Amino acid sequence: MKQALIERLSLQLTPDEIADDSPLFGTGLGLDSVDALEIAILIELEFDVPVSDDELASFRSINTLVDLVEQRTQAAEVAA
């Protein structure tokens, strides 16, 4: 997830420089609302997980992004 974010958002960081629980927005990585949309696109394209507008607010850290992907992937497996 970290590497995908770095590539998608052209961040000048390495995965080791991003803490799993560091805030993505504000004082953390300093991302903004446009970046949130890019993250949603990334999740949809890379992980085949649809993201609703309401879920954009849950993009708080790497951990919350991974949790979202894992929950959606597990739910899709159970439904299949």
CSV table of C-alpha atoms in Angstrom, one decimal:
chain,number,residue,atom,x,y,z
A,1,MET,CA,0.0,0.0,0.0
A,2,LYS,CA,2.8,2.4,0.9
A,3,GLN,CA,4.7,1.9,-2.4
A,4,ALA,CA,1.4,2.2,-4.4
A,5,LEU,CA,0.7,5.5,-2.6
A,6,ILE,CA,4.2,6.8,-3.2
A,7,GLU,CA,4.0,6.0,-6.9
A,8,ARG,CA,0.4,7.2,-7.5
A,9,LEU,CA,0.9,10.5,-5.6
A,10,SER,CA,4.5,11.1,-6.7
A,11,LEU,CA,5.6,11.4,-3.0
A,12,GLN,CA,9.2,12.0,-2.4
A,13,LEU,CA,9.4,9.4,0.4
A,14,THR,CA,10.3,5.8,0.8
A,15,PRO,CA,7.9,3.2,2.4
A,16,ASP,CA,10.1,3.2,5.5
A,17,GLU,CA,9.5,6.9,6.0
A,18,ILE,CA,5.7,6.4,6.3
A,19,ALA,CA,4.5,5.1,9.6
A,20,ASP,CA,1.5,2.8,9.4
A,21,ASP,CA,-0.5,4.9,11.7
A,22,SER,CA,0.7,8.4,10.6
A,23,PRO,CA,-2.1,10.6,9.5
A,24,LEU,CA,-2.4,10.9,5.7
A,25,PHE,CA,-3.8,14.4,5.8
A,26,GLY,CA,-3.0,17.6,7.8
A,27,THR,CA,0.1,17.4,9.9
A,28,GLY,CA,0.9,13.8,8.7
A,29,LEU,CA,1.8,13.4,5.1
A,30,GLY,CA,0.0,16.7,4.2
A,31,LEU,CA,-2.3,15.2,1.6
A,32,ASP,CA,-5.4,17.0,0.5
A,33,SER,CA,-8.9,16.3,-0.9
A,34,VAL,CA,-7.6,15.8,-4.4
A,35,ASP,CA,-5.1,13.2,-3.0
A,36,ALA,CA,-8.1,11.4,-1.3
A,37,LEU,CA,-9.7,11.0,-4.7
A,38,GLU,CA,-6.4,9.6,-6.1
A,39,ILE,CA,-6.2,7.2,-3.2
A,40,ALA,CA,-9.8,6.0,-4.0
A,41,ILE,CA,-8.8,5.5,-7.6
A,42,LEU,CA,-5.7,3.6,-6.5
A,43,ILE,CA,-7.7,1.3,-4.3
A,44,GLU,CA,-10.2,0.6,-7.0
A,45,LEU,CA,-7.6,-0.1,-9.7
A,46,GLU,CA,-4.9,-1.9,-7.7
A,47,PHE,CA,-7.0,-3.9,-5.4
A,48,ASP,CA,-10.3,-4.1,-7.3
A,49,VAL,CA,-12.1,-2.6,-4.3
A,50,PRO,CA,-14.9,0.0,-5.0
A,51,VAL,CA,-14.8,3.0,-2.8
A,52,SER,CA,-17.8,5.2,-2.1
A,53,ASP,CA,-17.7,9.0,-1.5
A,54,ASP,CA,-18.7,8.4,2.1
A,55,GLU,CA,-15.7,6.2,2.7
A,56,LEU,CA,-13.2,8.9,1.7
A,57,ALA,CA,-13.6,10.3,5.2
A,58,SER,CA,-12.2,7.0,6.6
A,59,PHE,CA,-8.9,7.5,4.8
A,60,ARG,CA,-6.9,8.4,8.0
A,61,SER,CA,-3.7,6.3,7.8
A,62,ILE,CA,-2.1,3.5,6.0
A,63,ASN,CA,-3.7,1.2,8.6
A,64,THR,CA,-7.2,2.4,7.8
A,65,LEU,CA,-6.6,2.0,4.0
A,66,VAL,CA,-5.3,-1.6,4.5
A,67,ASP,CA,-8.3,-2.4,6.8
A,68,LEU,CA,-10.7,-1.2,4.2
A,69,VAL,CA,-9.1,-3.3,1.4
A,70,GLU,CA,-8.9,-6.4,3.7
A,71,GLN,CA,-12.5,-6.1,4.8
A,72,ARG,CA,-13.8,-5.6,1.3
A,73,THR,CA,-11.7,-8.5,-0.1
A,74,GLN,CA,-12.8,-10.8,2.7
A,75,ALA,CA,-16.5,-9.8,2.2
A,76,ALA,CA,-16.2,-10.5,-1.5
A,77,GLU,CA,-14.7,-13.9,-0.9
A,78,VAL,CA,-17.5,-14.8,1.5
A,79,ALA,CA,-20.1,-13.7,-0.9
A,80,ALA,CA,-18.6,-15.7,-3.7
